[in-house]
CSV table of C-alpha atoms and ligand atoms in Angstrom, one decimal:
chain,number,residue,atom,x,y,z
A,1,MET,CA,115.4,118.6,113.1
A,2,THR,CA,117.8,118.0,110.3
A,3,VAL,CA,120.5,115.4,110.1
A,4,SER,CA,123.5,115.7,107.9
A,5,TRP,CA,124.0,112.5,106.1
A,6,SER,CA,127.4,111.3,105.1
A,7,ARG,CA,127.9,108.7,102.4
A,8,ARG,CA,130.0,106.6,104.8
A,9,ARG,CA,127.2,106.5,107.4
A,10,PHE,CA,124.7,105.5,104.8
A,11,LEU,CA,126.8,102.8,103.4
A,12,THR,CA,127.5,101.6,107.0
A,13,LEU,CA,123.8,101.2,107.5
A,14,LEU,CA,123.5,99.3,104.2
A,15,ALA,CA,126.3,97.0,105.2
A,16,ALA,CA,124.8,96.3,108.6
A,17,GLY,CA,121.6,95.2,106.9
A,18,SER,CA,119.6,98.1,108.2
A,19,ALA,CA,118.8,99.2,104.7
A,20,VAL,CA,118.8,97.7,101.3
A,21,CYS,CA,118.4,100.0,98.3
A,22,PRO,CA,116.5,99.5,95.1
A,23,ALA,CA,118.7,98.8,92.1
A,24,GLY,CA,120.8,101.7,91.2
A,25,PHE,CA,120.2,103.7,94.4
A,26,ALA,CA,123.2,102.5,96.3
A,27,GLU,CA,125.6,103.7,93.7
A,28,ALA,CA,123.8,107.0,93.3
A,29,SER,CA,124.6,109.0,96.4
A,30,PRO,CA,123.9,109.3,100.1
A,31,LEU,CA,120.4,110.3,101.0
A,32,PRO,CA,119.4,113.7,99.8
A,33,SER,CA,119.1,116.2,102.6
A,34,PRO,CA,116.0,115.7,104.8
A,35,ALA,CA,114.6,119.1,103.7
A,36,SER,CA,114.8,118.1,100.0
A,37,ILE,CA,113.1,114.8,100.7
A,38,ALA,CA,110.3,116.6,102.6
A,39,GLN,CA,110.0,118.9,99.6
A,40,GLU,CA,109.7,115.9,97.3
A,41,VAL,CA,107.0,114.4,99.5
A,42,ARG,CA,105.1,117.6,99.3
A,43,THR,CA,105.4,117.6,95.5
A,44,GLU,CA,104.2,114.0,95.4
A,45,PHE,CA,101.2,114.8,97.6
A,46,LEU,CA,100.3,117.7,95.3
A,47,HIS,CA,100.6,115.4,92.3
A,48,ALA,CA,98.1,113.0,93.9
A,49,TRP,CA,95.9,115.8,95.1
A,50,ARG,CA,95.7,117.5,91.7
A,51,GLY,CA,94.7,114.1,90.2
A,52,TYR,CA,91.8,114.0,92.7
A,53,ARG,CA,91.0,117.7,92.1
A,54,ALA,CA,90.8,117.2,88.4
A,55,ASN,CA,88.8,114.0,88.1
A,56,ALA,CA,87.0,113.2,91.3
A,57,TRP,CA,86.5,116.5,93.2
A,58,GLY,CA,83.8,116.2,95.8
A,59,TYR,CA,83.5,112.4,95.5
A,60,ASP,CA,85.0,110.1,98.1
A,61,GLU,CA,87.9,108.7,96.1
A,62,LEU,CA,89.7,108.9,92.8
A,63,ARG,CA,90.1,106.2,90.3
A,64,PRO,CA,93.3,107.6,88.6
A,65,LEU,CA,93.6,105.3,85.6
A,66,SER,CA,90.0,105.7,84.4
A,67,ALA,CA,89.8,109.3,85.6
A,68,ASP,CA,86.6,108.3,87.5
A,69,HIS,CA,85.5,108.3,91.1
A,70,ASN,CA,84.6,105.8,93.9
A,71,ASP,CA,81.9,106.1,96.5
A,72,PHE,CA,83.4,104.7,99.6
A,73,PHE,CA,80.5,104.5,102.1
A,74,ALA,CA,77.4,104.0,100.1
A,75,PRO,CA,76.6,103.5,96.4
A,76,ASN,CA,75.7,106.7,94.6
A,77,HIS,CA,76.5,108.9,97.5
A,78,SER,CA,79.9,110.5,98.3
A,79,PHE,CA,80.8,112.7,101.3
A,80,GLY,CA,83.9,114.2,99.8
A,81,LEU,CA,85.9,111.7,101.9
A,82,SER,CA,89.3,112.5,100.3
A,83,ILE,CA,88.8,116.2,101.2
A,84,VAL,CA,87.9,115.4,104.8
A,85,GLU,CA,90.9,113.0,105.0
A,86,ALA,CA,93.3,115.6,103.6
A,87,LEU,CA,92.4,118.7,105.8
A,88,ASP,CA,95.1,118.5,108.4
A,89,THR,CA,97.8,117.2,105.9
A,90,LEU,CA,97.1,120.3,103.7
A,91,TYR,CA,97.6,122.4,106.8
A,92,LEU,CA,100.9,120.8,107.8
A,93,LEU,CA,102.2,120.9,104.2
A,94,GLY,CA,101.4,124.6,104.0
A,95,LEU,CA,99.0,124.1,101.1
A,96,ASP,CA,96.8,127.0,102.2
A,97,GLU,CA,95.0,127.6,98.9
A,98,GLU,CA,94.1,123.9,98.6
A,99,LEU,CA,93.0,124.0,102.3
A,100,ASP,CA,90.8,127.0,101.7
A,101,GLU,CA,89.2,125.4,98.7
A,102,SER,CA,88.5,122.2,100.6
A,103,VAL,CA,87.0,124.1,103.5
A,104,ALA,CA,84.8,126.0,101.1
A,105,TRP,CA,83.6,122.8,99.5
A,106,LEU,CA,82.7,121.2,102.8
A,107,ARG,CA,80.9,124.3,104.0
A,108,ALA,CA,78.7,124.3,100.9
A,109,ASN,CA,78.2,120.5,100.5
A,110,LEU,CA,78.8,118.4,103.6
A,111,SER,CA,75.6,116.8,105.1
A,112,PHE,CA,75.1,113.6,107.0
A,113,ASP,CA,71.3,113.7,106.7
A,114,VAL,CA,71.5,110.8,104.3
A,115,ASP,CA,69.3,107.7,104.1
A,116,ALA,CA,72.2,105.2,103.9
A,117,ASP,CA,73.6,102.4,106.0
A,118,ILE,CA,77.1,103.4,107.0
A,119,GLN,CA,79.9,101.4,108.6
A,120,MET,CA,80.4,103.1,112.0
A,121,PHE,CA,84.1,102.3,112.4
A,122,GLU,CA,85.1,103.8,109.0
A,123,ALA,CA,82.9,106.8,109.6
A,124,VAL,CA,84.6,107.4,113.0
A,125,ILE,CA,88.2,107.1,112.0
A,126,ARG,CA,87.9,108.8,108.6
A,127,LEU,CA,85.1,111.4,108.9
A,128,VAL,CA,84.7,112.2,112.6
A,129,GLY,CA,88.5,112.1,113.0
A,130,GLY,CA,89.1,114.1,109.8
A,131,LEU,CA,86.6,116.8,110.8
A,132,ILE,CA,88.1,117.1,114.3
A,133,ALA,CA,91.6,117.4,112.9
A,134,GLY,CA,90.4,119.8,110.3
A,135,TYR,CA,88.8,121.9,113.1
A,136,GLY,CA,92.1,121.8,115.0
A,137,ALA,CA,94.0,123.0,111.9
A,138,THR,CA,91.6,125.7,110.8
A,139,GLY,CA,89.4,126.7,113.7
A,140,GLU,CA,86.4,126.5,111.5
A,141,ALA,CA,83.5,125.9,113.9
A,142,PHE,CA,81.3,124.2,111.3
A,143,LEU,CA,83.8,121.4,111.0
A,144,LEU,CA,83.4,120.6,114.7
A,145,ALA,CA,79.6,121.0,114.4
A,146,ALA,CA,79.7,118.5,111.5
A,147,ALA,CA,81.8,116.0,113.6
A,148,ARG,CA,79.3,116.3,116.4
A,149,ASP,CA,76.3,115.8,114.1
A,150,LEU,CA,77.9,112.7,112.6
A,151,GLY,CA,79.0,111.4,116.0
A,152,THR,CA,75.4,111.8,117.2
A,153,ARG,CA,74.0,109.9,114.2
A,154,LEU,CA,76.5,107.1,114.9
A,155,LEU,CA,75.6,106.8,118.6
A,156,PRO,CA,72.6,104.4,118.0
A,157,CYS,CA,75.2,101.7,117.3
A,158,PHE,CA,76.1,101.9,121.0
A,159,ALA,CA,72.8,103.0,122.5
A,160,LYS,CA,70.7,100.2,120.9
A,161,SER,CA,73.2,97.5,121.8
A,162,PRO,CA,72.2,95.5,125.0
A,163,THR,CA,75.8,95.1,125.9
A,164,GLY,CA,77.1,98.6,124.9
A,165,VAL,CA,79.4,97.0,122.3
A,166,PRO,CA,78.3,98.8,119.1
A,167,TYR,CA,76.6,97.4,116.1
A,168,ARG,CA,78.6,97.7,112.9
A,169,TYR,CA,76.2,99.7,110.7
A,170,VAL,CA,73.7,102.5,111.2
A,171,ASN,CA,71.4,104.4,108.9
A,172,LEU,CA,72.4,108.0,109.3
A,173,ARG,CA,68.8,109.3,108.9
A,174,THR,CA,66.7,106.7,110.7
A,175,GLY,CA,69.2,105.4,113.3
A,176,ASN,CA,68.4,101.8,112.3
A,177,VAL,CA,71.3,99.5,113.3
A,178,GLN,CA,72.5,96.3,111.6
A,179,HIS,CA,75.2,93.6,111.9
A,180,ASN,CA,75.3,92.3,115.4
A,181,VAL,CA,78.6,90.4,115.0
A,182,THR,CA,81.5,92.9,115.1
A,183,ASN,CA,85.2,92.6,115.7
A,184,LEU,CA,87.7,94.2,118.1
A,185,ALA,CA,89.0,97.0,115.8
A,186,GLU,CA,85.5,98.1,114.7
A,187,ALA,CA,84.0,97.9,118.2
A,188,CYS,CA,86.6,100.0,119.9
A,189,SER,CA,88.6,102.2,117.5
A,190,ASN,CA,86.5,105.2,118.4
A,191,ILE,CA,87.6,106.2,121.9
A,192,LEU,CA,90.1,108.8,120.6
A,193,GLU,CA,87.7,110.5,118.2
A,194,PHE,CA,84.7,110.3,120.6
A,195,GLY,CA,86.9,111.3,123.5
A,196,GLU,CA,88.0,114.4,121.6
A,197,LEU,CA,84.4,115.1,120.6
A,198,SER,CA,83.4,115.0,124.3
A,199,ARG,CA,86.4,117.2,125.3
A,200,LEU,CA,85.6,119.8,122.6
A,201,THR,CA,81.9,119.9,123.0
A,202,GLY,CA,81.7,119.4,126.7
A,203,ASP,CA,79.2,116.5,126.1
A,204,GLY,CA,80.5,113.4,127.8
A,205,LYS,CA,78.2,110.9,126.1
A,206,PHE,CA,80.6,110.1,123.3
A,207,MET,CA,83.5,109.2,125.6
A,208,ALA,CA,81.2,107.3,127.9
A,209,ALA,CA,79.9,105.1,125.0
A,210,ALA,CA,83.4,104.3,123.8
A,211,ARG,CA,84.6,103.4,127.3
A,212,ALA,CA,81.7,101.1,127.9
A,213,ALA,CA,82.4,99.2,124.7
A,214,TYR,CA,86.0,98.6,125.8
A,215,SER,CA,84.9,97.5,129.3
A,216,ALA,CA,82.3,95.0,128.0
A,217,ILE,CA,84.8,93.3,125.6
A,218,ILE,CA,87.8,93.2,128.0
A,219,ALA,CA,85.5,91.6,130.7
A,220,LYS,CA,85.3,88.6,128.3
A,221,ARG,CA,89.0,88.0,128.1
A,222,SER,CA,90.2,84.5,128.8
A,223,ASP,CA,92.1,83.4,131.9
A,224,LEU,CA,95.3,84.0,129.8
A,225,ASP,CA,94.2,87.6,129.2
A,226,LEU,CA,93.9,86.9,125.5
A,227,LEU,CA,90.9,87.9,123.4
A,228,GLY,CA,88.8,86.3,120.6
A,229,THR,CA,88.3,88.4,117.5
A,230,SER,CA,84.6,88.5,116.5
A,231,PHE,CA,82.1,89.5,119.1
A,232,ASP,CA,78.3,89.2,119.2
A,233,VAL,CA,77.1,92.5,120.5
A,234,GLU,CA,73.7,91.1,121.5
A,235,HIS,CA,74.9,88.1,123.4
A,236,GLY,CA,78.0,89.6,124.8
A,237,ALA,CA,80.3,86.8,123.7
A,238,PHE,CA,83.1,86.0,121.3
A,239,THR,CA,82.0,84.1,118.2
A,240,ASP,CA,85.4,82.6,117.5
A,241,ASP,CA,88.4,81.3,119.4
A,242,ALA,CA,91.3,83.0,117.4
A,243,ASP,CA,93.3,85.8,118.9
A,244,VAL,CA,94.8,87.2,115.7
A,245,ALA,CA,96.4,90.4,117.1
A,246,PRO,CA,98.1,92.5,115.9
A,247,ASN,CA,96.6,91.4,112.6
A,248,PRO,CA,93.2,92.8,111.5
A,249,PRO,CA,90.5,92.9,112.5
A,250,ALA,CA,92.1,93.3,116.0
A,251,ASP,CA,94.8,95.8,115.2
A,252,SER,CA,93.7,99.3,116.3
A,253,PHE,CA,91.8,97.9,119.3
A,254,TYR,CA,95.2,97.9,121.1
A,255,GLU,CA,96.3,101.1,119.5
A,256,TYR,CA,93.3,103.0,120.9
A,257,LEU,CA,93.8,101.5,124.4
A,258,TRP,CA,97.3,103.1,124.5
A,259,GLY,CA,95.9,106.2,122.9
A,260,ALA,CA,93.2,106.7,125.6
A,261,TRP,CA,96.0,106.8,128.2
A,262,ALA,CA,98.3,109.0,126.1
A,263,LEU,CA,95.6,111.5,125.1
A,264,PHE,CA,93.3,111.5,128.0
A,265,GLY,CA,95.3,110.0,130.9
A,266,ASP,CA,92.8,107.2,131.2
A,267,ARG,CA,94.4,104.9,133.8
A,268,ASP,CA,92.1,102.0,133.2
A,269,ALA,CA,93.1,102.1,129.5
A,270,ARG,CA,96.8,102.0,130.5
A,271,ARG,CA,96.2,99.1,132.9
A,272,TRP,CA,94.2,97.2,130.2
A,273,TYR,CA,96.8,97.9,127.6
A,274,ARG,CA,99.6,96.5,129.8
A,275,LEU,CA,97.6,93.4,130.8
A,276,LEU,CA,96.6,92.5,127.3
A,277,THR,CA,100.0,93.3,125.8
A,278,ASP,CA,101.8,91.2,128.3
A,279,ALA,CA,99.7,88.3,127.2
A,280,ILE,CA,100.3,89.0,123.5
A,281,LEU,CA,104.0,89.0,124.1
A,282,LYS,CA,103.9,85.9,126.2
A,283,TYR,CA,101.7,83.7,124.0
A,284,LYS,CA,101.8,85.1,120.5
A,285,ARG,CA,105.3,86.5,119.8
A,286,THR,CA,107.4,84.1,117.7
A,287,THR,CA,110.8,84.1,116.1
A,288,VAL,CA,111.6,82.7,112.7
A,289,GLY,CA,115.1,83.0,111.3
A,290,GLY,CA,115.9,85.6,114.0
A,291,ARG,CA,112.9,87.7,113.0
A,292,THR,CA,110.0,88.7,115.3
A,293,TRP,CA,106.4,87.9,114.2
A,294,PHE,CA,103.1,87.4,115.9
A,295,GLN,CA,101.2,84.1,115.5
A,296,SER,CA,97.4,83.5,115.8
A,297,VAL,CA,96.5,81.4,118.9
A,298,ASP,CA,93.4,80.0,120.6
A,299,TYR,CA,92.5,82.7,123.1
A,300,ARG,CA,91.5,80.2,125.7
A,301,SER,CA,94.4,77.8,125.6
A,302,GLY,CA,97.1,79.9,124.0
A,303,ALA,CA,97.7,77.1,121.5
A,304,PRO,CA,99.0,78.2,118.0
A,305,SER,CA,96.2,78.0,115.5
A,306,GLY,CA,98.5,77.0,112.7
A,307,ALA,CA,98.1,80.1,110.6
A,308,ARG,CA,101.5,81.6,109.8
A,309,THR,CA,100.4,84.7,107.9
A,310,GLN,CA,101.0,88.3,108.6
A,311,SER,CA,98.9,91.1,107.2
A,312,GLU,CA,100.6,94.3,106.1
A,313,LEU,CA,98.2,96.1,108.3
A,314,ALA,CA,100.0,94.7,111.4
A,315,ALA,CA,103.1,96.7,110.6
A,316,PHE,CA,101.8,99.6,112.7
A,317,TYR,CA,102.3,97.4,115.8
A,318,ALA,CA,106.1,98.1,115.7
A,319,GLU,CA,105.5,101.7,116.7
A,320,LEU,CA,102.7,100.9,119.1
A,321,LEU,CA,104.9,98.4,121.0
A,322,ALA,CA,107.7,101.1,121.2
A,323,LYS,CA,105.3,103.8,122.3
A,324,GLY,CA,103.8,101.5,124.9
A,325,GLY,CA,107.2,100.8,126.6
A,326,ASP,CA,108.4,97.7,124.7
A,327,ARG,CA,110.8,99.6,122.5
A,328,ASP,CA,113.3,96.8,121.7
A,329,ILE,CA,110.5,94.4,120.6
A,330,GLY,CA,108.9,97.1,118.5
A,331,ALA,CA,112.3,97.9,116.9
A,332,ALA,CA,112.8,94.1,116.2
A,333,TYR,CA,109.3,93.9,114.7
A,334,TYR,CA,110.1,96.9,112.5
A,335,ASP,CA,113.2,95.1,111.3
A,336,SER,CA,111.1,92.1,110.3
A,337,TRP,CA,108.9,94.4,108.2
A,338,THR,CA,112.0,95.9,106.6
A,339,ALA,CA,113.1,92.4,105.7
A,340,ALA,CA,109.7,92.0,104.0
A,341,ALA,CA,110.2,95.3,102.2
A,342,ASP,CA,113.6,94.1,101.0
A,343,ARG,CA,112.0,91.0,99.7
A,344,PHE,CA,108.9,92.4,98.0
A,345,THR,CA,109.8,96.1,97.4
A,346,LEU,CA,106.2,97.0,98.3
A,347,ILE,CA,104.9,94.8,101.1
A,348,PRO,CA,101.9,92.7,99.9
A,349,GLU,CA,98.6,92.5,101.8
A,350,THR,CA,99.3,89.0,103.3
A,351,PHE,CA,102.3,86.7,103.3
A,352,ASP,CA,103.5,83.6,105.2
A,353,TYR,CA,106.2,84.8,107.6
A,354,THR,CA,108.0,81.5,107.7
A,355,ASP,CA,109.0,81.5,104.1
A,356,PHE,CA,107.8,84.8,102.7
A,357,SER,CA,105.5,83.1,100.3
A,358,ILE,CA,102.7,85.5,99.2
A,359,VAL,CA,99.1,84.9,100.1
A,360,ASP,CA,97.5,88.1,98.8
A,361,PRO,CA,99.8,89.9,96.2
A,362,GLY,CA,98.0,93.3,96.3
A,363,TYR,CA,99.4,96.5,97.8
A,364,GLN,CA,96.6,98.8,98.7
A,365,LEU,CA,98.9,101.9,99.1
A,366,ARG,CA,99.0,100.9,102.8
A,367,PRO,CA,100.6,103.4,105.2
A,368,GLU,CA,101.4,101.1,108.2
A,369,TYR,CA,105.2,100.7,107.4
A,370,ALA,CA,105.7,104.4,107.0
A,371,ASN,CA,103.6,105.0,110.2
A,372,SER,CA,106.0,102.8,112.2
A,373,ALA,CA,109.0,104.4,110.6
A,374,PHE,CA,107.7,107.9,111.6
A,375,ASP,CA,106.9,107.1,115.2
A,376,LEU,CA,110.1,105.1,115.7
A,377,TRP,CA,112.1,107.9,114.3
A,378,SER,CA,110.4,110.4,116.6
A,379,LEU,CA,111.1,108.2,119.6
A,380,THR,CA,114.7,107.2,118.8
A,381,HIS,CA,116.1,109.5,116.1
A,382,ASP,CA,117.8,106.3,114.8
A,383,GLU,CA,118.8,107.0,111.2
A,384,ARG,CA,117.7,103.5,110.1
A,385,TYR,CA,114.1,104.7,110.1
A,386,ARG,CA,114.8,107.5,107.7
A,387,VAL,CA,116.9,105.3,105.5
A,388,THR,CA,114.2,102.7,105.2
A,389,ALA,CA,111.4,105.3,104.9
A,390,TYR,CA,113.3,106.9,102.0
A,391,ARG,CA,113.6,103.6,100.4
A,392,HIS,CA,109.9,103.1,100.8
A,393,LEU,CA,109.2,106.5,99.2
A,394,ARG,CA,111.4,105.5,96.2
A,395,ALA,CA,109.4,102.3,95.8
A,396,LEU,CA,106.1,104.3,96.0
A,397,THR,CA,107.1,106.7,93.3
A,398,ALA,CA,108.6,104.0,91.1
A,399,HIS,CA,105.6,101.7,91.2
A,400,CYS,CA,102.4,103.6,92.3
A,401,ARG,CA,102.8,107.0,90.6
A,402,VAL,CA,100.7,107.3,87.5
A,403,ARG,CA,99.9,110.3,85.3
A,404,GLY,CA,96.6,110.9,87.1
A,405,GLY,CA,97.9,110.6,90.7
A,406,TYR,CA,98.9,107.5,92.7
A,407,THR,CA,97.2,104.1,92.5
A,408,ILE,CA,97.1,100.7,94.2
A,409,VAL,CA,98.9,97.6,93.0
A,410,GLN,CA,97.0,94.4,92.2
A,411,ASP,CA,100.1,92.2,92.0
A,412,VAL,CA,103.5,93.1,93.4
A,413,ARG,CA,105.1,90.0,91.8
A,414,THR,CA,104.8,91.0,88.2
A,415,SER,CA,107.3,93.2,86.4
A,416,PRO,CA,106.1,95.9,86.0
A,417,MET,CA,103.8,95.6,89.0
A,418,THR,CA,100.1,95.1,87.9
A,419,LEU,CA,98.2,98.2,88.9
A,420,GLY,CA,94.7,98.6,90.2
A,421,ASP,CA,92.6,101.7,89.7
A,422,LEU,CA,92.1,103.4,93.1
A,423,LEU,CA,93.7,106.1,95.2
A,424,PRO,CA,92.4,105.3,98.7
A,425,ALA,CA,91.4,108.4,100.7
A,426,TYR,CA,93.7,107.4,103.6
A,427,VAL,CA,96.7,108.2,101.5
A,428,PHE,CA,95.9,111.9,101.9
A,429,ALA,CA,95.7,111.4,105.7
A,430,GLU,CA,98.5,109.0,106.3
A,431,ASN,CA,101.3,108.0,103.8
A,432,PHE,CA,102.4,111.5,102.7
A,433,LYS,CA,101.9,112.9,106.2
A,434,TYR,CA,104.2,110.4,107.9
A,435,LEU,CA,106.8,110.7,105.2
A,436,PHE,CA,106.7,114.5,105.3
A,437,LEU,CA,107.0,114.7,109.1
A,438,LEU,CA,109.8,112.1,109.1
A,439,PHE,CA,112.0,114.4,107.0
A,440,GLY,CA,110.6,117.9,107.2
A,441,THR,CA,110.0,120.5,109.9
A,442,THR,CA,107.2,122.9,110.1
A,443,SER,CA,106.3,125.5,112.7
A,444,ARG,CA,102.8,124.1,112.4
A,445,PHE,CA,103.6,120.8,114.1
A,446,ASP,CA,104.8,120.1,117.6
A,447,ALA,CA,107.0,117.1,117.0
A,448,ALA,CA,107.6,116.6,120.7
A,449,HIS,CA,104.0,116.5,121.8
A,450,TYR,CA,101.9,115.0,119.1
A,451,TYR,CA,99.3,112.2,118.9
A,452,LEU,CA,97.9,110.9,115.7
A,453,SER,CA,94.8,108.6,115.3
A,454,THR,CA,94.9,105.2,113.6
A,455,GLU,CA,93.9,107.2,110.4
A,456,GLY,CA,96.8,109.6,110.9
A,457,LYS,CA,94.7,112.5,112.1
A,458,VAL,CA,96.4,115.0,114.2
A,459,LEU,CA,94.5,114.9,117.5
A,460,ARG,CA,97.3,116.7,119.4
A,461,GLY,CA,100.3,118.5,118.0
A,462,PHE,CA,99.1,121.5,116.0
A,463,ARG,CA,100.8,124.8,116.4
A,464,GLY,CA,99.8,128.2,115.0
A,465,THR,CA,96.4,127.1,113.7
A,466,ARG,CA,94.6,129.5,111.5
A,467,VAL,CA,91.6,130.3,113.8
A,468,ARG,CA,89.0,132.4,112.1
A,469,ALA,CA,85.7,133.7,113.1
A,470,ALA,CA,82.9,131.2,112.7
B,501,LIG,C1,93.5,103.0,107.6
B,501,LIG,O1,92.1,103.2,107.2
B,501,LIG,C2,93.6,103.0,109.1
B,501,LIG,O2,95.0,103.0,109.3
B,501,LIG,C3,93.0,101.8,109.7
B,501,LIG,O3,93.3,101.7,111.1
B,501,LIG,C4,93.4,100.5,109.0
B,501,LIG,N1,94.3,100.7,108.0
B,501,LIG,C5,93.9,101.6,107.0
B,501,LIG,C6,94.9,101.9,105.9
B,501,LIG,O4,95.6,100.7,105.6
């Protein structure tokens, strides 16, 4: 869908406080046409991709300032993570040559028979999800086979746990597990990828493992229907009292509950989502200066813990609330994040929401604000989400674009911002995808019936996939 933008409408949004432009932008013109913004996003994705292609091809991540690479999962071993993360984005952006080259690299090089201890959560959302989405985009059977192989190698985390709540790490070759204290997000942000794996392979063991983990943790909720954050998988008990949701490491625990309903029609998941969300809204929602935030509380008593910080990672919660039926609260929370963007230009990792003082000044090229803008736009077609997302795009190109691609920021307070040297692989899965789909249209995406994972993988919503013979 395209929207014709008038300068008057744009200035009205600005005057209403729905958008504030970087210096010089307000005078410049109304927003460019959505199609030209989508084209710009595609160009910027290609700029980042070419940096990775030139200096880190086949490694997990690019270090664009030093033209070097980063191994994400294990020292001295890369899985081509950025390639896996990019597959479905390449498809949606119509970058077919790049997609073909990526598939060829994976066909020749991808193996999970590695003697390395791997973080299960990251492997699921990035690799299993990326391979499933890549399979959905291309129809390449070896991608699904690789996802199944990796999923099987991750299952000891669940199978060896006496409670069914997974250990955090597993050795991909030996199946040895480690780290018995996990957290909400790591324990349960797998039901979407494992559910898809079960659906696509006909083997229900993946979904069954993911469901059992949710069930075991939710059984330990307090009388208030709040949850602790860290969980001992051997003793089946929380190891702390703080309910930090929607901040990490609780964040995607709730996202995947709603997703299990939306994607698989899991009625228990919907019921659990409602129960737990009602408690979050009752005990944790707070208003400061008219803005909506979420405070940490003791999960047994509901008493505020005193921490007044918000992590940028929590910005996704605006879209989740809206998707889950609390649209007005989600929109209000998004507006709070827009106020943070107004203040900081790029939202830092952690800040105090009572006075906007910065706790962690880095910006890790996080996608959560753009994620919420995209889903809220899809739900409402309210122009404010495009205005604010465009402003975010301008900030990204102004501060994070470097000759060799895009890079993280170490300190958003300095002028110019102090840069770090990393292009996280999730940027290929998330930031550019959300921004492209916010402004562009493609016959390859069903904008009315999509579902994306926490890592931005298209689990539902492909059209016209390029199915080929295996
Ligand atoms: C991504 O890996 C996923 O979105 C995850 O759920 C947490 N956030 C990072 C990017 O910020």
